[in-house]
């Protein structure tokens, strides 16, 4: 597969002109990258203009409204499939079997096995496109697995299951399917957690979402990166507010068999999909 066959990489960025992801993609200079920024921050990001398409947005105020503007841009430009990647993602790679020191086989990140620094691996992107093509572009949303959720070697040859994992932070979006079904991201100030709201609406309308767990991504934990929440109390209050918006707007104030809430080890109230309700076998 040629680099030109990789879907455009769309990156929303705010207050992070030195993001590792941006530097990495700029240095590689082999992908179609569209950088979406707030109009007033153009001077911070203009240095990327010789290799990226920079789209200056106005009237956006949070992650959800920014991503909604990105999808509308793709509709206008006739772009049917994109990779939508948060600007703090520091790894996108694939997993492969590797032995531990005691000889046990586990799944490890390719860059770890080869001693290379974390980056965006072109082969992983091509694998991702191929996996979508094999499913005849029927997947509305897809994502790699999160690095902390490395899958067990026993699952190496198990079948993929639709609607059985969260598509957040680092995702593929079939923008045409969203348009055909009148679905888009909505502002966090309206629906709470924008990624969850979008995936809920996709699954509720019978669309397919999938996590490809032989691909992997990683990002900093909440509060450890510039621009994030800085303490557990702040994070907890933020999530309570976002969750209440999700219930009020997306669920229309009602309970739903496919959605629940769980208190994390850190004491945060986290929205969870009940995958036994949603999952679809391939």
PDB file of C-alpha atoms in Angstrom:
ATOM      1  CA  UNK A   1       0.000   0.000   0.000  1.00  0.00           C
ATOM      2  CA  UNK A   2       1.283   3.456  -0.893  1.00  0.00           C
ATOM      3  CA  UNK A   3       1.437   6.273   1.656  1.00  0.00           C
ATOM      4  CA  UNK A   4      -1.059   8.166  -0.494  1.00  0.00           C
ATOM      5  CA  UNK A   5      -3.693   5.501   0.262  1.00  0.00           C
ATOM      6  CA  UNK A   6      -3.587   6.274   3.992  1.00  0.00           C
ATOM      7  CA  UNK A   7      -6.623   8.290   5.084  1.00  0.00           C
ATOM      8  CA  UNK A   8      -6.029  11.981   5.870  1.00  0.00           C
ATOM      9  CA  UNK A   9      -4.898  12.482   9.455  1.00  0.00           C
ATOM     10  CA  UNK A  10      -7.025  15.189  11.081  1.00  0.00           C
ATOM     11  CA  UNK A  11      -5.655  16.675  14.298  1.00  0.00           C
ATOM     12  CA  UNK A  12      -7.489  19.163  16.507  1.00  0.00           C
ATOM     13  CA  UNK A  13      -4.985  21.150  18.553  1.00  0.00           C
ATOM     14  CA  UNK A  14      -5.306  23.887  21.144  1.00  0.00           C
ATOM     15  CA  UNK A  15      -2.460  25.425  23.148  1.00  0.00           C
ATOM     16  CA  UNK A  16      -0.067  22.623  22.122  1.00  0.00           C
ATOM     17  CA  UNK A  17       2.037  23.901  19.205  1.00  0.00           C
ATOM     18  CA  UNK A  18       4.980  21.806  20.442  1.00  0.00           C
ATOM     19  CA  UNK A  19       2.996  18.555  20.692  1.00  0.00           C
ATOM     20  CA  UNK A  20       5.136  15.469  20.082  1.00  0.00           C
ATOM     21  CA  UNK A  21       2.585  14.155  17.570  1.00  0.00           C
ATOM     22  CA  UNK A  22       2.818  17.291  15.434  1.00  0.00           C
ATOM     23  CA  UNK A  23       6.616  17.261  15.451  1.00  0.00           C
ATOM     24  CA  UNK A  24       6.685  13.565  14.615  1.00  0.00           C
ATOM     25  CA  UNK A  25       4.327  13.851  11.640  1.00  0.00           C
ATOM     26  CA  UNK A  26       6.057  17.002  10.425  1.00  0.00           C
ATOM     27  CA  UNK A  27       9.444  15.265  10.494  1.00  0.00           C
ATOM     28  CA  UNK A  28       8.149  12.157   8.723  1.00  0.00           C
ATOM     29  CA  UNK A  29       6.484  14.311   6.041  1.00  0.00           C
ATOM     30  CA  UNK A  30       4.789  11.334   4.382  1.00  0.00           C
ATOM     31  CA  UNK A  31       1.096  11.681   5.250  1.00  0.00           C
ATOM     32  CA  UNK A  32      -1.762  13.992   4.383  1.00  0.00           C
ATOM     33  CA  UNK A  33      -2.156  15.928   7.641  1.00  0.00           C
ATOM     34  CA  UNK A  34      -4.902  18.471   8.269  1.00  0.00           C
ATOM     35  CA  UNK A  35      -4.340  20.534  11.407  1.00  0.00           C
ATOM     36  CA  UNK A  36      -7.401  22.206  12.915  1.00  0.00           C
ATOM     37  CA  UNK A  37      -6.741  25.146  15.213  1.00  0.00           C
ATOM     38  CA  UNK A  38      -8.622  28.097  16.629  1.00  0.00           C
ATOM     39  CA  UNK A  39      -8.273  31.104  14.386  1.00  0.00           C
ATOM     40  CA  UNK A  40      -6.689  33.263  17.084  1.00  0.00           C
ATOM     41  CA  UNK A  41      -3.839  30.770  17.587  1.00  0.00           C
ATOM     42  CA  UNK A  42      -2.610  30.715  13.998  1.00  0.00           C
ATOM     43  CA  UNK A  43       0.709  32.386  14.830  1.00  0.00           C
ATOM     44  CA  UNK A  44       1.520  29.547  17.242  1.00  0.00           C
ATOM     45  CA  UNK A  45       1.040  26.898  14.549  1.00  0.00           C
ATOM     46  CA  UNK A  46       1.951  28.607  11.262  1.00  0.00           C
ATOM     47  CA  UNK A  47       5.397  26.934  11.250  1.00  0.00           C
ATOM     48  CA  UNK A  48       3.670  23.699  10.188  1.00  0.00           C
ATOM     49  CA  UNK A  49       2.059  25.333   7.160  1.00  0.00           C
ATOM     50  CA  UNK A  50       4.620  24.153   4.610  1.00  0.00           C
ATOM     51  CA  UNK A  51       3.761  20.474   5.230  1.00  0.00           C
ATOM     52  CA  UNK A  52       0.301  20.450   6.831  1.00  0.00           C
ATOM     53  CA  UNK A  53      -2.984  21.895   5.683  1.00  0.00           C
ATOM     54  CA  UNK A  54      -3.934  24.306   8.467  1.00  0.00           C
ATOM     55  CA  UNK A  55      -7.630  25.007   8.938  1.00  0.00           C
ATOM     56  CA  UNK A  56      -8.453  28.013  11.118  1.00  0.00           C
ATOM     57  CA  UNK A  57     -11.701  27.446  13.007  1.00  0.00           C
ATOM     58  CA  UNK A  58     -13.931  30.016  14.615  1.00  0.00           C
ATOM     59  CA  UNK A  59     -16.912  29.646  16.935  1.00  0.00           C
ATOM     60  CA  UNK A  60     -15.535  26.494  18.604  1.00  0.00           C
ATOM     61  CA  UNK A  61     -15.091  26.361  22.363  1.00  0.00           C
ATOM     62  CA  UNK A  62     -14.323  22.762  23.371  1.00  0.00           C
ATOM     63  CA  UNK A  63     -13.237  19.393  22.002  1.00  0.00           C
ATOM     64  CA  UNK A  64     -16.694  18.321  20.884  1.00  0.00           C
ATOM     65  CA  UNK A  65     -17.491  21.498  18.945  1.00  0.00           C
ATOM     66  CA  UNK A  66     -14.030  21.351  17.337  1.00  0.00           C
ATOM     67  CA  UNK A  67     -14.493  17.750  16.188  1.00  0.00           C
ATOM     68  CA  UNK A  68     -17.969  18.613  14.864  1.00  0.00           C
ATOM     69  CA  UNK A  69     -16.366  21.359  12.757  1.00  0.00           C
ATOM     70  CA  UNK A  70     -13.789  18.846  11.476  1.00  0.00           C
ATOM     71  CA  UNK A  71     -16.528  16.457  10.338  1.00  0.00           C
ATOM     72  CA  UNK A  72     -18.411  19.289   8.597  1.00  0.00           C
ATOM     73  CA  UNK A  73     -15.162  20.265   6.832  1.00  0.00           C
ATOM     74  CA  UNK A  74     -14.796  16.689   5.565  1.00  0.00           C
ATOM     75  CA  UNK A  75     -18.398  16.632   4.356  1.00  0.00           C
ATOM     76  CA  UNK A  76     -17.784  19.847   2.442  1.00  0.00           C
ATOM     77  CA  UNK A  77     -14.544  18.542   0.925  1.00  0.00           C
ATOM     78  CA  UNK A  78     -15.959  15.102   0.080  1.00  0.00           C
ATOM     79  CA  UNK A  79     -13.552  13.248   2.400  1.00  0.00           C
ATOM     80  CA  UNK A  80     -15.273   9.963   3.314  1.00  0.00           C
ATOM     81  CA  UNK A  81     -12.745   8.450   5.738  1.00  0.00           C
ATOM     82  CA  UNK A  82     -10.298  10.077   8.140  1.00  0.00           C
ATOM     83  CA  UNK A  83      -8.067   9.325  11.078  1.00  0.00           C
ATOM     84  CA  UNK A  84      -9.067  11.742  13.843  1.00  0.00           C
ATOM     85  CA  UNK A  85      -6.228  11.854  16.360  1.00  0.00           C
ATOM     86  CA  UNK A  86      -5.930  13.941  19.536  1.00  0.00           C
ATOM     87  CA  UNK A  87      -2.802  16.088  19.637  1.00  0.00           C
ATOM     88  CA  UNK A  88      -1.403  14.416  22.764  1.00  0.00           C
ATOM     89  CA  UNK A  89      -1.202  10.923  21.234  1.00  0.00           C
ATOM     90  CA  UNK A  90       2.423   9.796  21.443  1.00  0.00           C
ATOM     91  CA  UNK A  91       2.262   6.294  19.988  1.00  0.00           C
ATOM     92  CA  UNK A  92       0.415   4.540  17.173  1.00  0.00           C
ATOM     93  CA  UNK A  93       1.844   1.117  16.380  1.00  0.00           C
ATOM     94  CA  UNK A  94       1.000  -2.570  16.144  1.00  0.00           C
ATOM     95  CA  UNK A  95       1.418  -5.481  18.547  1.00  0.00           C
ATOM     96  CA  UNK A  96       3.380  -8.633  17.838  1.00  0.00           C
ATOM     97  CA  UNK A  97       4.284 -11.758  19.831  1.00  0.00           C
ATOM     98  CA  UNK A  98       7.491 -11.518  21.830  1.00  0.00           C
ATOM     99  CA  UNK A  99       9.071 -13.544  24.655  1.00  0.00           C
ATOM    100  CA  UNK A 100       9.558 -12.197  28.171  1.00  0.00           C
ATOM    101  CA  UNK A 101      12.759 -12.807  30.136  1.00  0.00           C
ATOM    102  CA  UNK A 102      11.292 -16.054  31.469  1.00  0.00           C
ATOM    103  CA  UNK A 103      10.316 -17.214  27.982  1.00  0.00           C
ATOM    104  CA  UNK A 104       6.584 -16.527  28.231  1.00  0.00           C
ATOM    105  CA  UNK A 105       5.020 -15.210  25.009  1.00  0.00           C
ATOM    106  CA  UNK A 106       3.149 -11.919  25.286  1.00  0.00           C
ATOM    107  CA  UNK A 107       1.990  -9.204  22.903  1.00  0.00           C
ATOM    108  CA  UNK A 108       4.305  -6.217  22.752  1.00  0.00           C
ATOM    109  CA  UNK A 109       4.493  -2.980  20.803  1.00  0.00           C
ATOM    110  CA  UNK A 110       6.615  -3.339  17.674  1.00  0.00           C
ATOM    111  CA  UNK A 111       8.707  -0.257  18.494  1.00  0.00           C
ATOM    112  CA  UNK A 112       9.483  -1.734  21.931  1.00  0.00           C
ATOM    113  CA  UNK A 113      10.619  -4.997  20.357  1.00  0.00           C
ATOM    114  CA  UNK A 114      12.863  -3.185  17.889  1.00  0.00           C
ATOM    115  CA  UNK A 115      14.235  -0.612  20.339  1.00  0.00           C
ATOM    116  CA  UNK A 116      12.820   2.340  18.431  1.00  0.00           C
ATOM    117  CA  UNK A 117      11.303   5.466  20.035  1.00  0.00           C
ATOM    118  CA  UNK A 118       7.532   5.817  20.163  1.00  0.00           C
ATOM    119  CA  UNK A 119       6.051   7.434  17.074  1.00  0.00           C
ATOM    120  CA  UNK A 120       3.338   7.060  14.447  1.00  0.00           C
ATOM    121  CA  UNK A 121       4.194   3.883  12.549  1.00  0.00           C
ATOM    122  CA  UNK A 122       3.290   4.055   8.855  1.00  0.00           C
ATOM    123  CA  UNK A 123       2.870   0.276   8.697  1.00  0.00           C
ATOM    124  CA  UNK A 124       0.329   0.429  11.548  1.00  0.00           C
ATOM    125  CA  UNK A 125      -1.663   3.060   9.644  1.00  0.00           C
ATOM    126  CA  UNK A 126      -1.610   0.870   6.531  1.00  0.00           C
ATOM    127  CA  UNK A 127      -2.730  -2.134   8.591  1.00  0.00           C
ATOM    128  CA  UNK A 128      -5.595  -0.019   9.927  1.00  0.00           C
ATOM    129  CA  UNK A 129      -6.704   1.025   6.428  1.00  0.00           C
ATOM    130  CA  UNK A 130      -6.478  -2.599   5.256  1.00  0.00           C
ATOM    131  CA  UNK A 131      -8.618  -3.835   8.157  1.00  0.00           C
ATOM    132  CA  UNK A 132     -11.279  -1.278   7.229  1.00  0.00           C
ATOM    133  CA  UNK A 133     -11.099  -2.174   3.551  1.00  0.00           C
ATOM    134  CA  UNK A 134     -11.519  -5.873   4.399  1.00  0.00           C
ATOM    135  CA  UNK A 135     -14.817  -4.913   6.031  1.00  0.00           C
ATOM    136  CA  UNK A 136     -15.878  -3.085   2.862  1.00  0.00           C
ATOM    137  CA  UNK A 137     -15.909   0.291   4.614  1.00  0.00           C
ATOM    138  CA  UNK A 138     -18.938  -0.821   6.652  1.00  0.00           C
ATOM    139  CA  UNK A 139     -17.392   0.344   9.938  1.00  0.00           C
ATOM    140  CA  UNK A 140     -18.515   3.802  11.089  1.00  0.00           C
ATOM    141  CA  UNK A 141     -15.916   4.162  13.845  1.00  0.00           C
ATOM    142  CA  UNK A 142     -12.794   2.185  14.658  1.00  0.00           C
ATOM    143  CA  UNK A 143      -9.842   2.526  16.992  1.00  0.00           C
ATOM    144  CA  UNK A 144      -6.674   0.775  18.124  1.00  0.00           C
ATOM    145  CA  UNK A 145      -6.509  -0.685  21.601  1.00  0.00           C
ATOM    146  CA  UNK A 146      -5.081   1.475  24.380  1.00  0.00           C
ATOM    147  CA  UNK A 147      -1.532   0.521  25.386  1.00  0.00           C
ATOM    148  CA  UNK A 148      -2.587  -0.259  28.964  1.00  0.00           C
ATOM    149  CA  UNK A 149      -5.077  -2.810  27.591  1.00  0.00           C
ATOM    150  CA  UNK A 150      -2.613  -5.006  25.674  1.00  0.00           C
ATOM    151  CA  UNK A 151      -4.421  -8.150  24.728  1.00  0.00           C
ATOM    152  CA  UNK A 152      -3.375 -11.580  25.879  1.00  0.00           C
ATOM    153  CA  UNK A 153      -1.486 -13.912  23.555  1.00  0.00           C
ATOM    154  CA  UNK A 154      -4.434 -16.342  23.861  1.00  0.00           C
ATOM    155  CA  UNK A 155      -6.584 -13.884  21.913  1.00  0.00           C
ATOM    156  CA  UNK A 156      -4.197 -13.678  18.975  1.00  0.00           C
ATOM    157  CA  UNK A 157      -6.454 -15.522  16.544  1.00  0.00           C
ATOM    158  CA  UNK A 158      -9.833 -14.686  18.065  1.00  0.00           C
ATOM    159  CA  UNK A 159     -12.534 -13.112  15.891  1.00  0.00           C
ATOM    160  CA  UNK A 160     -13.169  -9.398  15.955  1.00  0.00           C
ATOM    161  CA  UNK A 161     -16.417  -8.321  17.580  1.00  0.00           C
ATOM    162  CA  UNK A 162     -18.314  -5.179  16.600  1.00  0.00           C
ATOM    163  CA  UNK A 163     -19.541  -2.720  19.229  1.00  0.00           C
ATOM    164  CA  UNK A 164     -17.376  -4.182  21.962  1.00  0.00           C
ATOM    165  CA  UNK A 165     -14.879  -1.432  22.795  1.00  0.00           C
ATOM    166  CA  UNK A 166     -14.630   2.359  23.087  1.00  0.00           C
ATOM    167  CA  UNK A 167     -13.540   4.400  20.079  1.00  0.00           C
ATOM    168  CA  UNK A 168     -11.939   7.451  21.665  1.00  0.00           C
ATOM    169  CA  UNK A 169      -8.913   9.758  21.303  1.00  0.00           C
ATOM    170  CA  UNK A 170      -7.340   8.007  18.294  1.00  0.00           C
ATOM    171  CA  UNK A 171     -10.053   6.924  15.861  1.00  0.00           C
ATOM    172  CA  UNK A 172     -11.034   6.287  12.275  1.00  0.00           C
ATOM    173  CA  UNK A 173     -14.265   7.989  11.233  1.00  0.00           C
ATOM    174  CA  UNK A 174     -16.351   7.073   8.190  1.00  0.00           C
ATOM    175  CA  UNK A 175     -17.677  10.593   7.689  1.00  0.00           C
ATOM    176  CA  UNK A 176     -20.017   9.494   4.894  1.00  0.00           C
ATOM    177  CA  UNK A 177     -21.841   7.106   7.227  1.00  0.00           C
ATOM    178  CA  UNK A 178     -22.217   9.890   9.768  1.00  0.00           C
ATOM    179  CA  UNK A 179     -23.638  12.202   7.124  1.00  0.00           C
ATOM    180  CA  UNK A 180     -26.020   9.545   5.771  1.00  0.00           C
ATOM    181  CA  UNK A 181     -27.335   8.944   9.296  1.00  0.00           C
ATOM    182  CA  UNK A 182     -27.363  12.610  10.370  1.00  0.00           C
ATOM    183  CA  UNK A 183     -24.852  12.042  13.168  1.00  0.00           C
ATOM    184  CA  UNK A 184     -22.043  14.331  14.255  1.00  0.00           C
ATOM    185  CA  UNK A 185     -20.036  15.215  17.307  1.00  0.00           C
ATOM    186  CA  UNK A 186     -21.647  17.715  19.629  1.00  0.00           C
ATOM    187  CA  UNK A 187     -20.159  20.200  22.051  1.00  0.00           C
ATOM    188  CA  UNK A 188     -19.069  18.920  25.443  1.00  0.00           C
ATOM    189  CA  UNK A 189     -21.106  21.729  26.938  1.00  0.00           C
ATOM    190  CA  UNK A 190     -24.167  20.041  25.417  1.00  0.00           C
ATOM    191  CA  UNK A 191     -23.633  16.260  25.615  1.00  0.00           C
ATOM    192  CA  UNK A 192     -20.793  15.776  28.093  1.00  0.00           C
ATOM    193  CA  UNK A 193     -18.191  13.281  26.849  1.00  0.00           C
ATOM    194  CA  UNK A 194     -18.287  13.898  23.092  1.00  0.00           C
ATOM    195  CA  UNK A 195     -16.613  10.635  21.966  1.00  0.00           C
ATOM    196  CA  UNK A 196     -19.035   8.517  23.992  1.00  0.00           C
ATOM    197  CA  UNK A 197     -22.024  10.490  22.768  1.00  0.00           C
ATOM    198  CA  UNK A 198     -20.992   9.960  19.133  1.00  0.00           C
ATOM    199  CA  UNK A 199     -20.394   6.224  19.570  1.00  0.00           C
ATOM    200  CA  UNK A 200     -23.678   5.832  21.438  1.00  0.00           C
ATOM    201  CA  UNK A 201     -25.606   7.448  18.586  1.00  0.00           C
ATOM    202  CA  UNK A 202     -23.798   5.298  16.011  1.00  0.00           C
ATOM    203  CA  UNK A 203     -24.557   2.058  17.849  1.00  0.00           C
ATOM    204  CA  UNK A 204     -28.120   3.128  18.632  1.00  0.00           C
ATOM    205  CA  UNK A 205     -28.708   3.549  14.897  1.00  0.00           C
ATOM    206  CA  UNK A 206     -27.285   0.101  14.155  1.00  0.00           C
ATOM    207  CA  UNK A 207     -23.911   1.226  12.800  1.00  0.00           C
ATOM    208  CA  UNK A 208     -20.774  -0.812  13.391  1.00  0.00           C
ATOM    209  CA  UNK A 209     -17.899   0.284  15.590  1.00  0.00           C
ATOM    210  CA  UNK A 210     -14.815  -1.783  16.326  1.00  0.00           C
ATOM    211  CA  UNK A 211     -11.551  -1.801  18.270  1.00  0.00           C
ATOM    212  CA  UNK A 212      -8.669  -3.459  16.441  1.00  0.00           C
ATOM    213  CA  UNK A 213      -6.697  -4.800  19.389  1.00  0.00           C
ATOM    214  CA  UNK A 214      -3.659  -5.814  17.373  1.00  0.00           C
ATOM    215  CA  UNK A 215      -3.128  -2.092  16.825  1.00  0.00           C
ATOM    216  CA  UNK A 216      -2.180   0.073  19.791  1.00  0.00           C
ATOM    217  CA  UNK A 217      -2.032   3.718  20.799  1.00  0.00           C
ATOM    218  CA  UNK A 218      -0.883   5.559  23.895  1.00  0.00           C
ATOM    219  CA  UNK A 219      -1.296   9.003  25.433  1.00  0.00           C
ATOM    220  CA  UNK A 220      -0.480  10.696  28.744  1.00  0.00           C
ATOM    221  CA  UNK A 221      -2.731   9.997  31.706  1.00  0.00           C
ATOM    222  CA  UNK A 222      -5.260  12.640  32.752  1.00  0.00           C
ATOM    223  CA  UNK A 223      -3.587  15.520  34.556  1.00  0.00           C
ATOM    224  CA  UNK A 224      -0.031  14.676  33.480  1.00  0.00           C
ATOM    225  CA  UNK A 225       0.012  16.771  30.314  1.00  0.00           C
ATOM    226  CA  UNK A 226      -0.170  20.494  29.694  1.00  0.00           C
ATOM    227  CA  UNK A 227      -3.771  21.648  29.461  1.00  0.00           C
ATOM    228  CA  UNK A 228      -5.220  18.710  31.407  1.00  0.00           C
ATOM    229  CA  UNK A 229      -6.899  18.605  34.813  1.00  0.00           C
ATOM    230  CA  UNK A 230      -4.425  18.795  37.649  1.00  0.00           C
ATOM    231  CA  UNK A 231      -5.982  16.975  40.578  1.00  0.00           C
ATOM    232  CA  UNK A 232      -8.383  14.150  41.355  1.00  0.00           C
ATOM    233  CA  UNK A 233     -11.041  16.441  42.802  1.00  0.00           C
ATOM    234  CA  UNK A 234     -11.103  18.579  39.660  1.00  0.00           C
ATOM    235  CA  UNK A 235     -11.245  15.501  37.418  1.00  0.00           C
ATOM    236  CA  UNK A 236     -14.050  13.970  39.481  1.00  0.00           C
ATOM    237  CA  UNK A 237     -16.162  17.134  39.366  1.00  0.00           C
ATOM    238  CA  UNK A 238     -15.530  17.432  35.631  1.00  0.00           C
ATOM    239  CA  UNK A 239     -16.702  13.875  34.988  1.00  0.00           C
ATOM    240  CA  UNK A 240     -19.790  14.276  37.174  1.00  0.00           C
ATOM    241  CA  UNK A 241     -20.765  17.311  35.102  1.00  0.00           C
ATOM    242  CA  UNK A 242     -20.078  15.592  31.770  1.00  0.00           C
ATOM    243  CA  UNK A 243     -21.949  12.447  32.834  1.00  0.00           C
ATOM    244  CA  UNK A 244     -25.002  14.421  33.914  1.00  0.00           C
ATOM    245  CA  UNK A 245     -25.084  16.163  30.530  1.00  0.00           C
ATOM    246  CA  UNK A 246     -24.840  12.802  28.749  1.00  0.00           C
ATOM    247  CA  UNK A 247     -27.803  11.457  30.723  1.00  0.00           C
ATOM    248  CA  UNK A 248     -29.875  14.605  30.303  1.00  0.00           C
ATOM    249  CA  UNK A 249     -29.257  15.198  26.567  1.00  0.00           C
ATOM    250  CA  UNK A 250     -28.151  11.938  24.943  1.00  0.00           C
ATOM    251  CA  UNK A 251     -30.253   9.567  27.049  1.00  0.00           C
ATOM    252  CA  UNK A 252     -33.044  12.165  27.387  1.00  0.00           C
ATOM    253  CA  UNK A 253     -33.005  11.787  31.143  1.00  0.00           C
ATOM    254  CA  UNK A 254     -33.744   8.064  31.087  1.00  0.00           C
ATOM    255  CA  UNK A 255     -31.777   4.960  32.001  1.00  0.00           C
ATOM    256  CA  UNK A 256     -30.516   2.753  29.164  1.00  0.00           C
ATOM    257  CA  UNK A 257     -29.725  -0.961  29.191  1.00  0.00           C
ATOM    258  CA  UNK A 258     -26.531  -0.360  27.235  1.00  0.00           C
ATOM    259  CA  UNK A 259     -25.069   2.355  29.484  1.00  0.00           C
ATOM    260  CA  UNK A 260     -23.913   2.380  33.081  1.00  0.00           C
ATOM    261  CA  UNK A 261     -21.648   4.265  35.448  1.00  0.00           C
ATOM    262  CA  UNK A 262     -18.756   2.879  37.443  1.00  0.00           C
ATOM    263  CA  UNK A 263     -16.504   4.361  40.088  1.00  0.00           C
ATOM    264  CA  UNK A 264     -12.865   4.006  39.083  1.00  0.00           C
ATOM    265  CA  UNK A 265      -9.996   3.123  41.422  1.00  0.00           C
ATOM    266  CA  UNK A 266      -9.260   6.844  41.588  1.00  0.00           C
ATOM    267  CA  UNK A 267     -12.786   7.516  42.807  1.00  0.00           C
ATOM    268  CA  UNK A 268     -14.055   9.086  39.584  1.00  0.00           C
ATOM    269  CA  UNK A 269     -17.521   8.314  38.314  1.00  0.00           C
ATOM    270  CA  UNK A 270     -16.952   6.983  34.808  1.00  0.00           C
ATOM    271  CA  UNK A 271     -19.479   6.351  32.042  1.00  0.00           C
ATOM    272  CA  UNK A 272     -19.318   2.772  30.757  1.00  0.00           C
ATOM    273  CA  UNK A 273     -20.961   0.978  27.851  1.00  0.00           C
ATOM    274  CA  UNK A 274     -22.409  -2.446  28.684  1.00  0.00           C
ATOM    275  CA  UNK A 275     -20.931  -4.353  25.771  1.00  0.00           C
ATOM    276  CA  UNK A 276     -23.081  -7.458  26.173  1.00  0.00           C
ATOM    277  CA  UNK A 277     -26.005  -5.271  25.115  1.00  0.00           C
ATOM    278  CA  UNK A 278     -24.296  -3.795  22.070  1.00  0.00           C
ATOM    279  CA  UNK A 279     -21.891  -6.395  20.689  1.00  0.00           C
ATOM    280  CA  UNK A 280     -22.320  -7.894  17.225  1.00  0.00           C
ATOM    281  CA  UNK A 281     -20.324 -10.861  15.948  1.00  0.00           C
ATOM    282  CA  UNK A 282     -18.552 -10.508  12.603  1.00  0.00           C
TER     283      UNK A 282
END
